[in-house]
Coordinates of C-alpha atoms and ligand atoms in Angstrom, one line a residue:
M13 CA -16.2 103.8 67.8
T14 CA -17.4 103.1 64.3
D15 CA -15.3 105.9 62.7
K16 CA -12.1 104.8 64.5
K17 CA -9.3 103.7 62.2
V18 CA -9.0 99.9 62.1
R19 CA -5.8 98.8 63.7
V20 CA -4.9 95.1 64.0
R21 CA -1.8 93.4 65.2
F22 CA 0.0 90.2 64.6
A23 CA 1.7 89.3 67.9
P24 CA 3.9 86.3 67.7
S25 CA 6.1 85.1 70.4
P26 CA 9.7 84.4 69.2
T27 CA 9.6 80.8 70.6
G28 CA 10.3 79.2 67.2
P29 CA 9.7 79.7 63.5
L30 CA 6.4 80.8 62.2
H31 CA 4.3 77.8 61.1
I32 CA 1.7 78.1 58.4
G33 CA -1.0 78.6 61.0
G34 CA 0.8 81.7 62.2
V35 CA 1.3 83.0 58.7
R36 CA -2.5 82.5 58.1
T37 CA -3.2 84.5 61.2
A38 CA -0.9 87.3 60.0
L39 CA -2.6 87.1 56.5
Y40 CA -6.1 87.4 57.9
N41 CA -5.1 90.3 60.0
Y42 CA -3.4 91.9 57.0
L43 CA -6.4 91.3 54.7
F44 CA -8.8 92.6 57.3
A45 CA -6.8 95.7 57.9
K46 CA -6.3 96.5 54.2
H47 CA -9.9 95.8 53.4
C48 CA -10.9 98.4 56.0
G49 CA -8.2 100.9 55.1
G50 CA -6.6 100.2 58.4
D51 CA -3.1 99.5 59.9
F52 CA -1.4 96.1 60.3
L53 CA 1.1 96.0 63.1
L54 CA 3.7 93.5 64.1
R55 CA 4.4 93.2 67.8
I56 CA 6.9 90.8 69.2
E57 CA 5.7 89.2 72.4
D58 CA 8.9 88.2 74.0
T59 CA 8.1 88.4 77.7
D60 CA 8.8 84.7 78.3
Q61 CA 12.6 84.8 78.2
N62 CA 12.8 81.0 79.0
R63 CA 11.2 80.2 75.7
Y64 CA 13.1 82.6 73.6
V65 CA 14.6 81.0 70.5
P66 CA 17.6 82.8 68.9
G67 CA 16.8 83.6 65.3
A68 CA 13.1 83.2 65.6
E69 CA 12.3 86.9 65.5
E70 CA 14.4 87.5 62.3
Y71 CA 12.7 84.5 60.8
I72 CA 9.3 85.8 61.5
I73 CA 10.0 89.2 60.0
K74 CA 11.7 87.6 56.9
S75 CA 8.7 85.3 56.4
L76 CA 6.2 88.1 56.6
L77 CA 8.2 90.1 54.1
W78 CA 8.6 87.2 51.7
C79 CA 4.8 86.8 51.8
G80 CA 4.3 90.4 51.0
L81 CA 2.6 91.0 54.4
V82 CA 4.6 94.2 55.1
P83 CA 3.6 95.6 58.5
D84 CA 2.7 99.3 58.7
E85 CA 4.3 99.4 62.1
G86 CA 6.7 97.1 63.9
P87 CA 10.2 96.7 65.5
D88 CA 13.4 97.9 64.0
G89 CA 13.1 99.6 60.7
L90 CA 9.4 99.0 60.3
G91 CA 8.3 102.3 61.8
G92 CA 5.3 103.5 63.7
N93 CA 4.4 105.9 66.5
Y94 CA 3.3 103.4 69.1
G95 CA 6.6 101.7 69.8
P96 CA 8.6 100.1 71.1
Y97 CA 7.0 97.0 69.3
R98 CA 9.0 94.5 71.2
Q99 CA 7.5 93.7 74.7
S100 CA 10.9 93.3 76.3
E101 CA 11.6 96.9 75.4
R102 CA 8.3 98.0 77.0
K103 CA 9.1 96.2 80.3
A104 CA 9.2 99.3 82.4
M105 CA 5.7 100.3 81.8
Y106 CA 3.8 97.2 82.9
K107 CA 4.3 97.4 86.6
E108 CA 2.3 100.6 86.8
Y109 CA -0.6 98.9 85.2
A110 CA -0.4 95.9 87.5
D111 CA -0.3 98.4 90.5
T112 CA -3.4 100.1 89.2
L113 CA -5.3 96.8 89.3
V114 CA -4.0 96.0 92.8
S115 CA -5.2 99.4 94.1
N116 CA -8.6 99.1 92.5
G117 CA -9.1 95.7 93.9
W118 CA -8.9 93.7 90.7
A119 CA -5.5 92.1 91.5
Y120 CA -3.5 91.0 94.5
Y121 CA -0.1 89.9 95.6
A122 CA 0.6 86.2 96.0
F123 CA 3.6 84.7 97.7
D124 CA 3.0 80.9 97.3
T125 CA 6.2 79.2 96.2
P126 CA 6.3 77.0 93.1
E127 CA 6.8 74.0 95.4
E128 CA 3.7 74.8 97.4
L129 CA 1.6 75.2 94.4
D130 CA 2.9 72.0 92.9
A131 CA 2.0 70.1 96.1
L132 CA -1.5 71.6 95.9
R133 CA -1.8 70.5 92.3
K134 CA -0.7 66.9 93.2
E135 CA -3.1 66.8 96.1
A136 CA -6.0 67.8 93.9
E137 CA -5.0 65.4 91.2
A138 CA -5.0 62.5 93.7
Q139 CA -8.6 63.3 94.4
G140 CA -9.3 63.4 90.7
K141 CA -9.7 67.2 90.6
A142 CA -7.8 70.1 89.1
F143 CA -6.4 72.7 91.4
I144 CA -7.6 76.2 90.5
Y145 CA -6.2 79.3 92.2
N146 CA -9.4 81.4 92.5
A147 CA -12.2 82.2 94.8
S148 CA -12.6 78.6 95.8
T149 CA -9.0 78.4 97.2
R150 CA -7.5 81.8 97.5
A151 CA -8.7 82.4 101.1
A152 CA -6.5 79.6 102.3
L153 CA -3.4 80.6 100.3
N154 CA -0.5 82.8 100.9
N155 CA -1.6 86.1 99.4
S156 CA -2.3 89.7 100.2
L157 CA -6.1 89.1 100.4
N158 CA -5.4 87.3 103.7
M159 CA -3.0 89.9 105.1
T160 CA -3.2 93.2 106.8
P161 CA -1.7 96.1 104.9
E162 CA 1.1 96.2 107.4
A163 CA 1.9 92.6 106.9
L164 CA 1.9 93.0 103.1
K165 CA 4.2 96.0 103.3
A166 CA 6.6 94.1 105.6
K167 CA 6.6 91.1 103.2
L168 CA 7.2 93.3 100.2
D169 CA 10.0 95.1 102.0
Q170 CA 11.7 91.8 102.6
G171 CA 12.2 91.8 98.8
G172 CA 11.3 88.1 98.3
H173 CA 9.6 86.5 95.3
Y174 CA 6.0 87.5 94.5
V175 CA 3.5 87.5 91.7
I176 CA 0.5 89.7 91.1
R177 CA -2.6 87.7 90.2
F178 CA -5.9 88.8 88.7
K179 CA -8.9 88.4 90.9
I180 CA -11.6 86.6 89.0
P181 CA -15.0 87.4 90.4
A182 CA -16.3 84.6 92.6
E183 CA -19.5 83.8 90.9
G184 CA -21.5 84.1 87.8
D185 CA -21.1 83.7 84.1
I186 CA -19.5 85.9 81.5
T187 CA -20.6 86.1 77.9
V188 CA -18.1 87.3 75.4
H189 CA -18.6 88.0 71.7
D190 CA -16.5 86.6 69.0
M191 CA -16.9 87.9 65.4
I192 CA -16.6 84.3 64.0
R193 CA -18.3 82.3 66.8
G194 CA -20.9 84.7 68.1
D195 CA -21.5 84.7 71.8
V196 CA -19.5 82.4 73.9
H197 CA -20.3 81.7 77.6
F198 CA -17.9 80.9 80.4
H199 CA -18.5 80.1 84.1
L200 CA -16.3 82.4 86.2
S201 CA -15.8 79.7 88.8
E202 CA -13.9 77.7 86.2
L203 CA -11.4 80.4 85.5
D204 CA -8.0 80.8 87.2
D205 CA -6.6 83.9 88.9
K206 CA -3.9 84.2 86.3
V207 CA -0.6 85.7 87.1
L208 CA -0.2 89.1 85.5
Y209 CA 3.2 90.2 86.8
K210 CA 6.2 88.6 88.4
S211 CA 8.7 90.0 90.8
D212 CA 11.5 89.5 88.2
G213 CA 10.0 92.6 86.6
M214 CA 8.3 90.9 83.7
P215 CA 4.6 90.9 82.9
T216 CA 3.0 87.7 81.7
Y217 CA 1.5 87.4 78.3
H218 CA -2.0 88.3 79.6
L219 CA -1.1 91.7 81.1
A220 CA 1.3 92.8 78.4
N221 CA -1.1 91.8 75.7
I222 CA -4.0 93.8 77.0
V223 CA -1.9 96.8 78.0
D224 CA -0.3 96.8 74.5
D225 CA -3.5 96.3 72.6
H226 CA -5.0 99.2 74.5
T227 CA -2.0 101.6 74.2
M228 CA -1.5 100.7 70.6
E229 CA -5.2 101.4 69.9
I230 CA -5.9 98.0 68.5
T231 CA -9.5 97.8 67.4
H232 CA -9.7 94.1 66.4
V233 CA -7.9 91.1 67.9
I234 CA -7.7 88.4 65.3
R235 CA -5.8 85.3 66.5
G236 CA -5.8 81.5 66.7
E237 CA -8.5 79.5 68.4
E238 CA -6.1 78.4 71.1
W239 CA -6.6 81.9 72.7
L240 CA -10.4 81.6 72.9
A241 CA -10.1 80.3 76.4
S242 CA -8.2 83.4 77.5
M243 CA -10.9 85.7 76.1
P244 CA -13.0 86.0 79.3
L245 CA -9.9 86.9 81.3
H246 CA -9.0 89.5 78.6
V247 CA -12.5 91.0 78.6
L248 CA -12.4 91.2 82.4
L249 CA -9.0 92.9 82.3
Y250 CA -10.4 95.6 80.0
R251 CA -13.3 96.0 82.4
A252 CA -10.9 96.2 85.4
F253 CA -8.9 99.0 83.7
G254 CA -12.1 100.8 82.6
W255 CA -11.1 100.4 78.9
T256 CA -13.2 99.5 75.9
A257 CA -12.3 96.1 74.7
P258 CA -11.4 95.5 71.0
Q259 CA -13.5 93.1 69.0
F260 CA -12.3 89.6 69.0
A261 CA -12.1 86.9 66.2
H262 CA -10.7 83.5 66.9
L263 CA -9.6 81.6 63.8
P264 CA -10.2 77.9 63.3
L265 CA -7.3 75.5 63.6
I266 CA -5.5 74.1 60.6
L267 CA -5.8 70.4 60.7
K268 CA -3.6 67.6 59.5
P269 CA -4.2 66.2 56.0
S270 CA -6.1 63.3 57.7
G271 CA -8.4 65.8 59.3
K272 CA -7.5 64.4 62.7
G273 CA -5.8 66.8 65.0
K274 CA -3.9 70.1 64.7
L275 CA -1.3 70.3 62.0
S276 CA 2.0 70.3 63.8
K277 CA 5.5 71.2 62.8
R278 CA 6.5 67.5 62.7
D279 CA 3.7 66.6 60.2
G280 CA 5.4 68.5 57.4
D281 CA 8.6 66.8 56.7
Q282 CA 7.1 63.4 57.7
G283 CA 4.3 63.9 55.2
G284 CA 6.5 65.3 52.5
F285 CA 5.3 68.9 52.6
P286 CA 6.6 72.0 54.3
V287 CA 4.8 73.6 57.2
F288 CA 7.1 76.6 57.4
P289 CA 7.2 79.5 54.9
L290 CA 11.0 79.6 54.8
E291 CA 13.5 76.9 55.6
W292 CA 14.2 76.9 59.3
H293 CA 17.6 76.0 60.7
A294 CA 16.8 75.2 64.3
P295 CA 19.4 76.0 67.0
T296 CA 19.5 72.2 67.5
G297 CA 21.0 71.8 64.0
E298 CA 17.7 70.3 62.6
V299 CA 16.6 71.7 59.3
F300 CA 12.9 72.0 58.4
S301 CA 11.9 72.6 54.8
G302 CA 10.2 75.8 53.7
Y303 CA 7.8 76.7 51.0
R304 CA 10.2 79.2 49.4
E305 CA 13.0 76.8 49.1
K306 CA 10.7 74.0 47.8
G307 CA 9.9 76.3 44.9
Y308 CA 6.5 77.7 45.9
L309 CA 5.7 81.1 44.5
K310 CA 4.7 83.4 47.3
D311 CA 1.4 84.4 45.6
A312 CA 0.4 80.7 45.3
F313 CA 1.3 80.1 48.9
I314 CA -0.8 83.1 50.1
N315 CA -3.7 82.2 47.9
M316 CA -3.7 78.7 49.3
L317 CA -3.5 80.0 52.9
A318 CA -6.3 82.5 52.3
L319 CA -8.7 79.7 51.4
L320 CA -7.7 77.5 54.3
G321 CA -10.5 78.5 56.5
W322 CA -12.2 81.3 54.5
N323 CA -14.1 81.5 51.2
D324 CA -16.4 84.2 49.8
S325 CA -19.2 81.8 49.0
T326 CA -18.3 81.6 45.3
E327 CA -16.5 79.0 43.3
Q328 CA -13.5 81.3 42.8
E329 CA -10.2 79.8 43.8
I330 CA -7.5 82.0 42.3
Y331 CA -7.2 85.4 43.8
T332 CA -4.6 88.1 43.5
M333 CA -3.7 89.9 46.8
D334 CA -5.9 92.8 45.7
E335 CA -8.8 90.6 45.1
L336 CA -8.3 88.9 48.5
I337 CA -8.3 92.3 50.1
A338 CA -11.4 93.3 48.4
A339 CA -13.3 90.1 49.1
F340 CA -12.1 89.3 52.6
N341 CA -14.3 89.5 55.6
L342 CA -14.3 87.8 59.0
E343 CA -17.9 86.7 58.9
K344 CA -17.0 84.2 56.1
V345 CA -14.2 82.5 58.2
G346 CA -15.3 79.0 59.1
K347 CA -15.9 77.9 62.7
S348 CA -14.5 74.4 62.3
G349 CA -11.0 73.4 61.6
A350 CA -9.6 73.7 58.1
R351 CA -8.0 70.6 56.7
F352 CA -4.6 71.1 55.1
D353 CA -4.4 69.5 51.7
P354 CA -0.8 69.1 50.3
E355 CA -2.1 68.1 46.9
K356 CA -4.3 71.2 46.6
T357 CA -1.3 73.3 47.7
K358 CA 0.7 72.0 44.8
W359 CA -2.2 72.6 42.5
F360 CA -2.2 76.3 43.5
N361 CA 1.5 76.5 42.7
Q362 CA 1.0 74.9 39.3
Q363 CA -1.7 77.5 38.5
Y364 CA 0.6 80.3 39.4
V365 CA 3.6 78.8 37.5
K366 CA 1.4 78.4 34.4
A367 CA 0.5 82.0 34.6
L368 CA 4.1 83.3 34.8
S369 CA 5.5 85.2 31.8
D370 CA 8.1 83.3 29.8
D371 CA 10.7 85.5 31.3
D372 CA 9.6 85.0 34.8
F373 CA 9.3 81.3 34.2
F374 CA 12.8 81.1 32.9
A375 CA 14.1 83.0 35.9
F376 CA 12.2 80.5 38.1
V377 CA 13.9 77.4 36.5
S378 CA 17.3 78.8 35.5
P379 CA 19.0 77.9 38.7
V380 CA 18.1 74.2 38.1
L381 CA 19.2 74.4 34.5
A382 CA 22.5 75.9 35.6
S383 CA 23.1 73.4 38.3
N384 CA 22.7 70.7 35.6
G385 CA 25.3 72.3 33.5
I386 CA 22.8 73.7 30.9
T387 CA 23.6 77.1 29.3
T388 CA 20.8 79.5 30.2
D389 CA 20.7 81.3 26.8
A390 CA 17.8 82.5 24.6
H391 CA 17.3 79.0 23.1
A392 CA 17.0 77.6 26.6
K393 CA 14.3 80.2 27.3
E394 CA 12.3 79.1 24.3
V395 CA 12.6 75.5 25.3
C396 CA 11.4 76.2 28.8
A397 CA 8.4 78.2 27.6
L398 CA 7.3 75.1 25.7
V399 CA 6.9 73.1 28.8
K400 CA 5.8 75.8 31.3
E401 CA 2.4 74.3 31.7
R402 CA 3.8 71.0 32.8
C403 CA 5.9 72.3 35.7
T404 CA 4.8 72.8 39.3
F405 CA 8.3 73.3 40.8
P406 CA 11.6 74.5 39.3
E407 CA 13.2 71.0 39.4
D408 CA 10.4 69.7 37.2
I409 CA 12.1 71.4 34.3
M410 CA 14.6 68.6 34.1
E411 CA 11.9 66.0 33.7
H412 CA 10.0 68.0 31.1
A413 CA 12.7 69.7 29.2
G414 CA 16.0 68.1 30.2
Y415 CA 16.0 65.9 27.1
F416 CA 16.1 69.0 24.9
F417 CA 19.5 69.8 26.3
I418 CA 20.9 66.4 27.1
A419 CA 20.0 63.6 24.7
S420 CA 18.6 60.4 26.3
T421 CA 20.9 57.5 26.0
E422 CA 18.2 55.2 27.3
Y423 CA 14.8 54.5 26.0
D424 CA 11.7 53.8 28.1
A425 CA 11.3 50.0 27.7
V426 CA 7.6 49.9 28.3
A427 CA 7.0 52.6 25.7
L428 CA 9.3 50.9 23.3
K429 CA 7.5 47.6 23.6
K430 CA 4.2 49.3 23.0
R431 CA 5.0 51.7 20.2
W432 CA 8.1 50.5 18.3
K433 CA 7.3 47.6 16.1
E434 CA 9.2 45.7 13.5
G435 CA 9.8 47.9 10.6
S436 CA 9.4 51.1 12.6
S437 CA 13.2 51.8 12.3
A438 CA 13.2 51.9 8.6
H439 CA 10.2 54.3 8.5
L440 CA 11.7 56.5 11.1
L441 CA 14.9 56.9 9.0
V442 CA 12.8 57.9 6.0
M443 CA 10.9 60.4 8.2
A444 CA 14.2 61.8 9.5
D445 CA 15.2 62.4 5.9
I446 CA 11.9 64.2 5.2
I447 CA 12.4 66.4 8.3
N448 CA 15.9 67.2 7.1
E449 CA 14.6 68.2 3.7
K450 CA 11.5 70.2 4.8
F451 CA 12.8 71.7 8.1
A452 CA 13.6 75.1 6.6
Q453 CA 10.1 75.4 5.2
G454 CA 8.5 75.5 8.6
K455 CA 6.5 73.4 10.9
E456 CA 3.4 73.1 8.8
V457 CA 5.1 71.9 5.7
M458 CA 7.3 69.5 7.7
H459 CA 4.2 68.2 9.5
D460 CA 2.2 67.6 6.4
A461 CA 5.1 65.8 4.7
V462 CA 5.8 63.5 7.6
I463 CA 2.2 62.6 8.2
G464 CA 1.7 62.3 4.4
Y465 CA 4.4 59.7 4.3
A466 CA 3.0 57.8 7.2
N467 CA -0.5 57.7 5.6
E468 CA 0.9 56.7 2.3
Q469 CA 2.6 53.8 3.9
G470 CA -0.6 52.8 5.8
L471 CA 1.2 53.3 9.1
S472 CA -0.7 53.7 12.4
L473 CA 0.0 57.4 13.3
G474 CA -0.4 56.5 17.0
L475 CA 2.5 54.0 16.7
I476 CA 4.9 55.7 14.4
M477 CA 4.6 59.2 15.8
N478 CA 5.2 57.8 19.3
A479 CA 8.1 55.9 18.1
L480 CA 9.5 59.1 16.7
R481 CA 8.8 60.7 20.1
I482 CA 10.7 58.0 21.9
A483 CA 13.6 58.5 19.6
L484 CA 13.8 62.2 20.4
V485 CA 12.7 62.3 24.0
G486 CA 13.5 58.9 25.4
T487 CA 9.9 58.3 26.5
A488 CA 6.5 58.7 25.0
K489 CA 5.9 62.0 26.7
G490 CA 6.3 65.7 25.9
P491 CA 4.7 68.6 24.0
D492 CA 3.8 68.5 20.3
I493 CA 6.3 66.4 18.4
F494 CA 6.9 69.1 15.7
D495 CA 7.5 71.7 18.4
I496 CA 10.1 69.3 19.7
V497 CA 11.7 68.9 16.3
Q498 CA 11.8 72.6 15.8
M499 CA 13.5 73.2 19.1
L500 CA 16.0 70.4 18.6
G501 CA 16.9 71.6 15.1
K502 CA 17.2 69.3 12.1
D503 CA 20.7 68.0 12.7
E504 CA 20.0 66.9 16.2
T505 CA 16.7 65.4 15.2
V506 CA 18.3 63.3 12.5
A507 CA 21.1 62.3 14.8
R508 CA 18.7 61.3 17.6
V509 CA 16.6 59.2 15.2
K510 CA 19.8 57.4 13.9
R511 CA 21.1 56.8 17.4
A512 CA 17.7 55.3 18.6
V513 CA 17.5 53.1 15.5
E514 CA 21.0 51.7 16.3
V515 CA 20.2 51.1 20.0
V516 CA 16.7 49.6 19.5
K517 CA 17.8 47.4 16.6
I518 CA 14.3 46.3 15.3
Ligands
LIG616 N1 1.9 86.0 71.6 C1 0.7 85.3 71.3 C2 1.1 84.1 70.4 O1 2.2 83.8 70.3 C3 -0.3 86.2 70.7 C4 -1.7 85.9 71.1 C5 -2.6 87.0 70.7 O2 -2.6 87.3 69.5 O3 -3.2 87.6 71.5 O4 0.3 83.5 69.8

């Protein structure tokens, strides 16, 4: 067992786009597999045809690829020797497994109609109870446990609707082991005889999931906390088949920024942050925003998700994918819900944007420049490099560098009031002349000459240099003023000072 190659799977149902909780599950599977030198599989669990959403499967695969979580095995071109990797294409094999359980006494046929079961549910509810199809009720219901073999055969020969249910043992407790939560106990009497197979030829999630995990030689099942309640059934299914169960790890929920309740797909656009990796165009026509389209770098997104529920007990926050693979282990995954923090998510992006090379940063912002009519030439690249550290998203480039390309025609009134005093204009015109004269001698010389003039005149540097900044930028913001001057060039600098002086008129 110990020397068996680690194989994990991400097994989404194509019932909609992958939300960040799903991406995190995929990521933890990926990190665990790669840490152990194992395989990461993608299996599409599409047995529930009623919930199938067109486009969801393509979306899931595109999202994983964008995140760099490339499956070693999976549907279509992804390869692997354990296929098919789409459950609808494995349909033919499940009946045989369901039959095995019927013949070894772990499952039985049931013929109760949906209406009959509904009536039983309502009846129980009226008495303040929940209806459970199990040892407490099955003896009085319409199933093969209460029929002679002949009667069962006759019923099946009629060809009507049936299901095959798992037979949960009548009494006792079951203890299952979770790698994150430790031992978890369940009372068997509280479990349902879940449906495994339906006469329409489709297995349910529970049967298909166990059969596939076994036949695909999955060693560790890493999935969301919502599946913890299914774990005793799954462990019993392994026992019923006589198979060794994989190890299980149930990941904590991702909580809303308020910390109250599970993060849902509606929270995102309401709270002004995406909950989907890529923009999702729902079949209803609704569009949900995506991290990619919002200008998040995939490495920042992955780094943020990795730390949403896991840390390696150090203060480190920035990890490359290789560092994550090296450091990741399931024992350090938290047991309680991880609160999603939109501000921290932006912070991660900023850290990664800051670390981009000038070329990559320019590629990151170029579409925004182009859409604002700015020529994306070598000069534009130099300008962008100057404000790289101030940008979190591509569109921030206009706020931080737009003025280099398009001169402000308006000046920030608050900044003006604070920094531009009577007499400032005359001094600024002199400073513009100095800049014009010294520009060719370089930044240092120009700096010393301008500051020298200001000191000589007894001017407050805080006031006059900010007034110069307002003249060039439009506000009292931006990088080093002499860097700005150098980027603008002397003619443009002088022109901007003159224009500002005319407009401000004091
Ligand atoms: N198809 C299930 C889902 O959509 C997978 C659960 C599991 O990993 O066992 O979440």
